[in-house]
Amino acid sequence: MYDSDKRKLLSVLSHGAIFLSATFLSVGLPIAILFLSEDPVVKGNARESLNFHLNLYLYGIIFGLLTFVLIGFPLLLILLALSWILPIVAIVKVLSDPTLIYRYPFIFRLV
């Protein structure tokens, strides 16, 4: 049996890491949680958060290149909004159900 409060905390930290910075810390925290935790739900949330981060970087590069043909600007604005909204939704979901591995929509699962 896993501790529900610890599970909530580590899952929230995984999904909320994106708000800490746009540098290594936002990716490093879910990686550390993934390797240090033995809880399968926490590992699943950390893995999903990591996938979300990697997808944001990938979409950001693609949309940044598309700014040369002007379509990239609105796509970057949408990406910015989703990068704030989706982690908040994930945090609310994992707080309300500590057994849930939140799955982000619109992403490719790379890890």
mmCIF file of N, CA and C in Angstrom:
data_model
loop_
_atom_site.group_PDB
_atom_site.id
_atom_site.type_symbol
_atom_site.label_atom_id
_atom_site.label_comp_id
_atom_site.label_asym_id
_atom_site.label_seq_id
_atom_site.Cartn_x
_atom_site.Cartn_y
_atom_site.Cartn_z
ATOM 1 N N MET A 1 0.847 -1.187 0.000
ATOM 2 C CA MET A 1 0.000 0.000 0.000
ATOM 3 C C MET A 1 0.888 1.245 0.000
ATOM 4 N N TYR A 2 0.566 2.170 -0.863
ATOM 5 C CA TYR A 2 1.355 3.388 -0.987
ATOM 6 C C TYR A 2 0.677 4.535 -0.247
ATOM 7 N N ASP A 3 1.485 5.456 0.274
ATOM 8 C CA ASP A 3 0.993 6.614 1.021
ATOM 9 C C ASP A 3 0.309 7.591 0.060
ATOM 10 N N SER A 4 -0.966 7.860 0.311
ATOM 11 C CA SER A 4 -1.771 8.711 -0.571
ATOM 12 C C SER A 4 -1.243 10.144 -0.623
ATOM 13 N N ASP A 5 -0.843 10.683 0.529
ATOM 14 C CA ASP A 5 -0.343 12.067 0.553
ATOM 15 C C ASP A 5 0.981 12.194 -0.200
ATOM 16 N N LYS A 6 1.862 11.237 -0.021
ATOM 17 C CA LYS A 6 3.144 11.255 -0.735
ATOM 18 C C LYS A 6 2.911 11.107 -2.233
ATOM 19 N N ARG A 7 1.978 10.240 -2.593
ATOM 20 C CA ARG A 7 1.630 10.035 -4.003
ATOM 21 C C ARG A 7 1.112 11.332 -4.617
ATOM 22 N N LYS A 8 0.227 12.024 -3.898
ATOM 23 C CA LYS A 8 -0.309 13.300 -4.392
ATOM 24 C C LYS A 8 0.807 14.325 -4.566
ATOM 25 N N LEU A 9 1.659 14.450 -3.545
ATOM 26 C CA LEU A 9 2.730 15.437 -3.578
ATOM 27 C C LEU A 9 3.675 15.207 -4.751
ATOM 28 N N LEU A 10 4.137 13.981 -4.919
ATOM 29 C CA LEU A 10 5.090 13.699 -5.992
ATOM 30 C C LEU A 10 4.444 13.818 -7.378
ATOM 31 N N SER A 11 3.186 13.438 -7.488
ATOM 32 C CA SER A 11 2.485 13.586 -8.767
ATOM 33 C C SER A 11 2.287 15.053 -9.112
ATOM 34 N N VAL A 12 1.910 15.853 -8.112
ATOM 35 C CA VAL A 12 1.733 17.301 -8.336
ATOM 36 C C VAL A 12 3.071 17.950 -8.686
ATOM 37 N N LEU A 13 4.141 17.558 -8.006
ATOM 38 C CA LEU A 13 5.468 18.102 -8.328
ATOM 39 C C LEU A 13 5.868 17.760 -9.760
ATOM 40 N N SER A 14 5.554 16.554 -10.197
ATOM 41 C CA SER A 14 5.877 16.156 -11.566
ATOM 42 C C SER A 14 5.167 17.036 -12.578
ATOM 43 N N HIS A 15 3.855 17.205 -12.398
ATOM 44 C CA HIS A 15 3.080 17.994 -13.355
ATOM 45 C C HIS A 15 3.329 19.494 -13.197
ATOM 46 N N GLY A 16 3.601 19.935 -11.974
ATOM 47 C CA GLY A 16 3.804 21.357 -11.727
ATOM 48 C C GLY A 16 5.215 21.845 -12.000
ATOM 49 N N ALA A 17 6.123 20.936 -12.318
ATOM 50 C CA ALA A 17 7.520 21.321 -12.560
ATOM 51 C C ALA A 17 7.649 22.314 -13.701
ATOM 52 N N ILE A 18 6.723 22.291 -14.626
ATOM 53 C CA ILE A 18 6.792 23.195 -15.773
ATOM 54 C C ILE A 18 6.687 24.660 -15.338
ATOM 55 N N PHE A 19 6.091 24.907 -14.188
ATOM 56 C CA PHE A 19 5.944 26.279 -13.706
ATOM 57 C C PHE A 19 7.195 26.785 -12.987
ATOM 58 N N LEU A 20 8.138 25.894 -12.693
ATOM 59 C CA LEU A 20 9.341 26.295 -11.973
ATOM 60 C C LEU A 20 10.308 27.067 -12.853
ATOM 61 N N SER A 21 10.494 26.596 -14.070
ATOM 62 C CA SER A 21 11.375 27.296 -14.994
ATOM 63 C C SER A 21 11.269 26.651 -16.363
ATOM 64 N N ALA A 22 11.869 27.271 -17.331
ATOM 65 C CA ALA A 22 11.882 26.702 -18.686
ATOM 66 C C ALA A 22 13.224 26.038 -18.968
ATOM 67 N N THR A 23 13.982 25.796 -17.909
ATOM 68 C CA THR A 23 15.316 25.219 -18.079
ATOM 69 C C THR A 23 15.325 23.765 -17.618
ATOM 70 N N PHE A 24 16.485 23.288 -17.268
ATOM 71 C CA PHE A 24 16.675 21.894 -16.901
ATOM 72 C C PHE A 24 15.825 21.475 -15.707
ATOM 73 N N LEU A 25 15.570 22.372 -14.775
ATOM 74 C CA LEU A 25 14.811 22.017 -13.573
ATOM 75 C C LEU A 25 13.417 21.509 -13.916
ATOM 76 N N SER A 26 12.773 22.089 -14.903
ATOM 77 C CA SER A 26 11.416 21.653 -15.240
ATOM 78 C C SER A 26 11.394 20.245 -15.806
ATOM 79 N N VAL A 27 12.478 19.804 -16.424
ATOM 80 C CA VAL A 27 12.575 18.438 -16.941
ATOM 81 C C VAL A 27 13.279 17.542 -15.914
ATOM 82 N N GLY A 28 14.219 18.100 -15.184
ATOM 83 C CA GLY A 28 14.999 17.318 -14.229
ATOM 84 C C GLY A 28 14.178 16.797 -13.063
ATOM 85 N N LEU A 29 13.212 17.572 -12.610
ATOM 86 C CA LEU A 29 12.391 17.145 -11.481
ATOM 87 C C LEU A 29 11.564 15.896 -11.811
ATOM 88 N N PRO A 30 10.838 15.853 -12.932
ATOM 89 C CA PRO A 30 10.131 14.603 -13.258
ATOM 90 C C PRO A 30 11.075 13.422 -13.488
ATOM 91 N N ILE A 31 12.255 13.680 -14.045
ATOM 92 C CA ILE A 31 13.229 12.587 -14.242
ATOM 93 C C ILE A 31 13.685 12.046 -12.885
ATOM 94 N N ALA A 32 13.989 12.930 -11.954
ATOM 95 C CA ALA A 32 14.416 12.502 -10.619
ATOM 96 C C ALA A 32 13.307 11.709 -9.928
ATOM 97 N N ILE A 33 12.076 12.195 -10.012
ATOM 98 C CA ILE A 33 10.951 11.498 -9.392
ATOM 99 C C ILE A 33 10.748 10.137 -10.052
ATOM 100 N N LEU A 34 10.900 10.083 -11.364
ATOM 101 C CA LEU A 34 10.745 8.828 -12.101
ATOM 102 C C LEU A 34 11.734 7.769 -11.604
ATOM 103 N N PHE A 35 12.972 8.177 -11.384
ATOM 104 C CA PHE A 35 13.991 7.219 -10.969
ATOM 105 C C PHE A 35 14.002 6.929 -9.465
ATOM 106 N N LEU A 36 13.559 7.870 -8.656
ATOM 107 C CA LEU A 36 13.641 7.683 -7.207
ATOM 108 C C LEU A 36 12.399 7.046 -6.586
ATOM 109 N N SER A 37 11.259 7.222 -7.199
ATOM 110 C CA SER A 37 10.032 6.683 -6.633
ATOM 111 C C SER A 37 9.820 5.232 -7.047
ATOM 112 N N GLU A 38 9.220 4.475 -6.152
ATOM 113 C CA GLU A 38 8.875 3.094 -6.451
ATOM 114 C C GLU A 38 7.378 2.923 -6.683
ATOM 115 N N ASP A 39 6.621 3.990 -6.483
ATOM 116 C CA ASP A 39 5.172 3.968 -6.650
ATOM 117 C C ASP A 39 4.832 3.987 -8.142
ATOM 118 N N PRO A 40 4.085 3.010 -8.644
ATOM 119 C CA PRO A 40 3.778 2.977 -10.082
ATOM 120 C C PRO A 40 2.928 4.148 -10.559
ATOM 121 N N VAL A 41 2.065 4.680 -9.708
ATOM 122 C CA VAL A 41 1.247 5.831 -10.096
ATOM 123 C C VAL A 41 2.125 7.074 -10.217
ATOM 124 N N VAL A 42 3.017 7.271 -9.269
ATOM 125 C CA VAL A 42 3.930 8.416 -9.306
ATOM 126 C C VAL A 42 4.837 8.315 -10.530
ATOM 127 N N LYS A 43 5.350 7.125 -10.799
ATOM 128 C CA LYS A 43 6.198 6.911 -11.982
ATOM 129 C C LYS A 43 5.427 7.220 -13.263
ATOM 130 N N GLY A 44 4.172 6.794 -13.324
ATOM 131 C CA GLY A 44 3.340 7.068 -14.497
ATOM 132 C C GLY A 44 3.101 8.550 -14.696
ATOM 133 N N ASN A 45 2.837 9.272 -13.606
ATOM 134 C CA ASN A 45 2.634 10.717 -13.702
ATOM 135 C C ASN A 45 3.921 11.436 -14.081
ATOM 136 N N ALA A 46 5.045 10.997 -13.550
ATOM 137 C CA ALA A 46 6.335 11.604 -13.894
ATOM 138 C C ALA A 46 6.653 11.361 -15.368
ATOM 139 N N ARG A 47 6.398 10.155 -15.845
ATOM 140 C CA ARG A 47 6.652 9.816 -17.247
ATOM 141 C C ARG A 47 5.751 10.656 -18.173
ATOM 142 N N GLU A 48 4.495 10.805 -17.791
ATOM 143 C CA GLU A 48 3.564 11.587 -18.604
ATOM 144 C C GLU A 48 3.958 13.066 -18.610
ATOM 145 N N SER A 49 4.386 13.581 -17.473
ATOM 146 C CA SER A 49 4.848 14.964 -17.393
ATOM 147 C C SER A 49 6.087 15.174 -18.263
ATOM 148 N N LEU A 50 6.985 14.226 -18.222
ATOM 149 C CA LEU A 50 8.187 14.304 -19.051
ATOM 150 C C LEU A 50 7.833 14.295 -20.539
ATOM 151 N N ASN A 51 6.907 13.445 -20.921
ATOM 152 C CA ASN A 51 6.439 13.427 -22.307
ATOM 153 C C ASN A 51 5.834 14.772 -22.701
ATOM 154 N N PHE A 52 5.069 15.366 -21.800
ATOM 155 C CA PHE A 52 4.454 16.662 -22.071
ATOM 156 C C PHE A 52 5.524 17.734 -22.294
ATOM 157 N N HIS A 53 6.544 17.742 -21.427
ATOM 158 C CA HIS A 53 7.636 18.708 -21.575
ATOM 159 C C HIS A 53 8.338 18.545 -22.920
ATOM 160 N N LEU A 54 8.672 17.323 -23.262
ATOM 161 C CA LEU A 54 9.378 17.075 -24.522
ATOM 162 C C LEU A 54 8.527 17.464 -25.726
ATOM 163 N N ASN A 55 7.243 17.210 -25.649
ATOM 164 C CA ASN A 55 6.349 17.609 -26.725
ATOM 165 C C ASN A 55 6.257 19.132 -26.845
ATOM 166 N N LEU A 56 6.230 19.826 -25.704
ATOM 167 C CA LEU A 56 6.196 21.292 -25.753
ATOM 168 C C LEU A 56 7.434 21.837 -26.454
ATOM 169 N N TYR A 57 8.597 21.282 -26.129
ATOM 170 C CA TYR A 57 9.831 21.734 -26.778
ATOM 171 C C TYR A 57 9.789 21.442 -28.274
ATOM 172 N N LEU A 58 9.336 20.262 -28.644
ATOM 173 C CA LEU A 58 9.251 19.876 -30.048
ATOM 174 C C LEU A 58 8.281 20.769 -30.818
ATOM 175 N N TYR A 59 7.080 20.949 -30.264
ATOM 176 C CA TYR A 59 6.104 21.841 -30.912
ATOM 177 C C TYR A 59 6.628 23.278 -30.968
ATOM 178 N N GLY A 60 7.307 23.714 -29.919
ATOM 179 C CA GLY A 60 7.861 25.068 -29.898
ATOM 180 C C GLY A 60 8.864 25.289 -31.019
ATOM 181 N N ILE A 61 9.715 24.308 -31.261
ATOM 182 C CA ILE A 61 10.693 24.418 -32.354
ATOM 183 C C ILE A 61 9.982 24.454 -33.698
ATOM 184 N N ILE A 62 9.030 23.556 -33.885
ATOM 185 C CA ILE A 62 8.302 23.504 -35.164
ATOM 186 C C ILE A 62 7.526 24.795 -35.389
ATOM 187 N N PHE A 63 6.794 25.246 -34.374
ATOM 188 C CA PHE A 63 6.009 26.476 -34.531
ATOM 189 C C PHE A 63 6.910 27.691 -34.670
ATOM 190 N N GLY A 64 8.072 27.667 -34.013
ATOM 191 C CA GLY A 64 9.032 28.759 -34.172
ATOM 192 C C GLY A 64 9.517 28.858 -35.607
ATOM 193 N N LEU A 65 9.779 27.712 -36.222
ATOM 194 C CA LEU A 65 10.183 27.715 -37.633
ATOM 195 C C LEU A 65 9.050 28.192 -38.532
ATOM 196 N N LEU A 66 7.820 27.900 -38.145
ATOM 197 C CA LEU A 66 6.676 28.324 -38.953
ATOM 198 C C LEU A 66 6.397 29.825 -38.860
ATOM 199 N N THR A 67 7.062 30.523 -37.943
ATOM 200 C CA THR A 67 6.873 31.976 -37.871
ATOM 201 C C THR A 67 7.395 32.666 -39.129
ATOM 202 N N PHE A 68 8.291 31.977 -39.860
ATOM 203 C CA PHE A 68 8.795 32.557 -41.101
ATOM 204 C C PHE A 68 7.696 32.659 -42.156
ATOM 205 N N VAL A 69 6.663 31.854 -42.031
ATOM 206 C CA VAL A 69 5.526 31.952 -42.949
ATOM 207 C C VAL A 69 4.289 32.473 -42.219
ATOM 208 N N LEU A 70 4.500 33.076 -41.066
ATOM 209 C CA LEU A 70 3.519 33.787 -40.249
ATOM 210 C C LEU A 70 2.488 32.908 -39.542
ATOM 211 N N ILE A 71 2.306 31.668 -39.936
ATOM 212 C CA ILE A 71 1.331 30.804 -39.258
ATOM 213 C C ILE A 71 1.834 30.405 -37.871
ATOM 214 N N GLY A 72 3.131 30.506 -37.649
ATOM 215 C CA GLY A 72 3.714 30.107 -36.374
ATOM 216 C C GLY A 72 3.312 30.981 -35.203
ATOM 217 N N PHE A 73 3.023 32.258 -35.450
ATOM 218 C CA PHE A 73 2.690 33.164 -34.348
ATOM 219 C C PHE A 73 1.419 32.744 -33.607
ATOM 220 N N PRO A 74 0.302 32.511 -34.309
ATOM 221 C CA PRO A 74 -0.885 32.065 -33.558
ATOM 222 C C PRO A 74 -0.693 30.668 -32.942
ATOM 223 N N LEU A 75 0.066 29.821 -33.614
ATOM 224 C CA LEU A 75 0.312 28.489 -33.061
ATOM 225 C C LEU A 75 1.136 28.573 -31.780
ATOM 226 N N LEU A 76 2.100 29.481 -31.733
ATOM 227 C CA LEU A 76 2.886 29.672 -30.510
ATOM 228 C C LEU A 76 2.022 30.205 -29.366
ATOM 229 N N LEU A 77 1.063 31.073 -29.689
ATOM 230 C CA LEU A 77 0.156 31.585 -28.656
ATOM 231 C C LEU A 77 -0.728 30.471 -28.099
ATOM 232 N N ILE A 78 -1.212 29.609 -28.986
ATOM 233 C CA ILE A 78 -2.012 28.466 -28.541
ATOM 234 C C ILE A 78 -1.160 27.532 -27.677
ATOM 235 N N LEU A 79 0.063 27.296 -28.109
ATOM 236 C CA LEU A 79 0.971 26.442 -27.350
ATOM 237 C C LEU A 79 1.248 27.027 -25.969
ATOM 238 N N LEU A 80 1.437 28.322 -25.893
ATOM 239 C CA LEU A 80 1.668 28.985 -24.611
ATOM 240 C C LEU A 80 0.466 28.792 -23.682
ATOM 241 N N ALA A 81 -0.730 28.982 -24.223
ATOM 242 C CA ALA A 81 -1.940 28.806 -23.410
ATOM 243 C C ALA A 81 -2.062 27.361 -22.928
ATOM 244 N N LEU A 82 -1.822 26.407 -23.808
ATOM 245 C CA LEU A 82 -1.923 24.995 -23.430
ATOM 246 C C LEU A 82 -0.850 24.596 -22.427
ATOM 247 N N SER A 83 0.322 25.239 -22.510
ATOM 248 C CA SER A 83 1.394 24.911 -21.573
ATOM 249 C C SER A 83 1.063 25.366 -20.153
ATOM 250 N N TRP A 84 0.110 26.251 -20.000
ATOM 251 C CA TRP A 84 -0.349 26.675 -18.679
ATOM 252 C C TRP A 84 -1.606 25.916 -18.256
ATOM 253 N N ILE A 85 -2.536 25.759 -19.167
ATOM 254 C CA ILE A 85 -3.832 25.172 -18.828
ATOM 255 C C ILE A 85 -3.734 23.677 -18.538
ATOM 256 N N LEU A 86 -3.067 22.924 -19.410
ATOM 257 C CA LEU A 86 -3.041 21.470 -19.257
ATOM 258 C C LEU A 86 -2.350 20.988 -17.975
ATOM 259 N N PRO A 87 -1.221 21.581 -17.550
ATOM 260 C CA PRO A 87 -0.648 21.145 -16.265
ATOM 261 C C PRO A 87 -1.555 21.471 -15.069
ATOM 262 N N ILE A 88 -2.286 22.576 -15.141
ATOM 263 C CA ILE A 88 -3.214 22.909 -14.052
ATOM 264 C C ILE A 88 -4.327 21.873 -13.982
ATOM 265 N N VAL A 89 -4.842 21.472 -15.149
ATOM 266 C CA VAL A 89 -5.866 20.422 -15.193
ATOM 267 C C VAL A 89 -5.295 19.120 -14.616
ATOM 268 N N ALA A 90 -4.060 18.797 -14.987
ATOM 269 C CA ALA A 90 -3.421 17.575 -14.483
ATOM 270 C C ALA A 90 -3.288 17.617 -12.968
ATOM 271 N N ILE A 91 -2.871 18.743 -12.430
ATOM 272 C CA ILE A 91 -2.703 18.882 -10.980
ATOM 273 C C ILE A 91 -4.035 18.697 -10.269
ATOM 274 N N VAL A 92 -5.086 19.322 -10.775
ATOM 275 C CA VAL A 92 -6.409 19.191 -10.156
ATOM 276 C C VAL A 92 -6.877 17.739 -10.195
ATOM 277 N N LYS A 93 -6.657 17.072 -11.321
ATOM 278 C CA LYS A 93 -7.094 15.669 -11.465
ATOM 279 C C LYS A 93 -6.348 14.745 -10.500
ATOM 280 N N VAL A 94 -5.013 14.887 -10.397
ATOM 281 C CA VAL A 94 -4.272 13.980 -9.516
ATOM 282 C C VAL A 94 -4.515 14.296 -8.040
ATOM 283 N N LEU A 95 -4.872 15.528 -7.720
ATOM 284 C CA LEU A 95 -5.235 15.847 -6.339
ATOM 285 C C LEU A 95 -6.590 15.261 -5.978
ATOM 286 N N SER A 96 -7.510 15.240 -6.939
ATOM 287 C CA SER A 96 -8.838 14.713 -6.648
ATOM 288 C C SER A 96 -8.865 13.184 -6.633
ATOM 289 N N ASP A 97 -7.975 12.545 -7.382
ATOM 290 C CA ASP A 97 -7.904 11.081 -7.410
ATOM 291 C C ASP A 97 -6.444 10.652 -7.391
ATOM 292 N N PRO A 98 -5.904 10.323 -6.217
ATOM 293 C CA PRO A 98 -4.480 9.982 -6.110
ATOM 294 C C PRO A 98 -4.084 8.691 -6.821
ATOM 295 N N THR A 99 -5.050 7.911 -7.277
ATOM 296 C CA THR A 99 -4.715 6.673 -7.997
ATOM 297 C C THR A 99 -4.655 6.886 -9.505
ATOM 298 N N LEU A 100 -4.897 8.115 -9.942
ATOM 299 C CA LEU A 100 -4.975 8.425 -11.374
ATOM 300 C C LEU A 100 -3.601 8.745 -11.960
ATOM 301 N N ILE A 101 -3.313 8.154 -13.103
ATOM 302 C CA ILE A 101 -2.166 8.582 -13.911
ATOM 303 C C ILE A 101 -2.760 9.469 -14.999
ATOM 304 N N TYR A 102 -2.551 10.767 -14.873
ATOM 305 C CA TYR A 102 -3.154 11.708 -15.814
ATOM 306 C C TYR A 102 -2.487 11.588 -17.175
ATOM 307 N N ARG A 103 -3.292 11.524 -18.220
ATOM 308 C CA ARG A 103 -2.792 11.423 -19.593
ATOM 309 C C ARG A 103 -3.088 12.733 -20.318
ATOM 310 N N TYR A 104 -2.031 13.406 -20.772
ATOM 311 C CA TYR A 104 -2.201 14.653 -21.512
ATOM 312 C C TYR A 104 -2.743 14.371 -22.907
ATOM 313 N N PRO A 105 -3.687 15.209 -23.357
ATOM 314 C CA PRO A 105 -4.145 15.066 -24.743
ATOM 315 C C PRO A 105 -3.146 15.722 -25.699
ATOM 316 N N PHE A 106 -3.225 15.388 -26.950
ATOM 317 C CA PHE A 106 -2.454 16.029 -28.032
ATOM 318 C C PHE A 106 -0.950 15.773 -27.998
ATOM 319 N N ILE A 107 -0.480 14.755 -27.284
ATOM 320 C CA ILE A 107 0.964 14.550 -27.249
ATOM 321 C C ILE A 107 1.339 13.164 -27.764
ATOM 322 N N PHE A 108 2.582 13.071 -28.198
ATOM 323 C CA PHE A 108 3.172 11.788 -28.555
ATOM 324 C C PHE A 108 3.899 11.277 -27.330
ATOM 325 N N ARG A 109 3.743 10.026 -27.033
ATOM 326 C CA ARG A 109 4.438 9.446 -25.880
ATOM 327 C C ARG A 109 5.796 8.959 -26.311
ATOM 328 N N LEU A 110 6.821 9.680 -25.920
ATOM 329 C CA LEU A 110 8.193 9.405 -26.336
ATOM 330 C C LEU A 110 8.953 8.578 -25.309
ATOM 331 N N VAL A 111 8.596 8.716 -24.045
ATOM 332 C CA VAL A 111 9.307 8.038 -22.968
ATOM 333 C C VAL A 111 8.406 6.983 -22.357
#
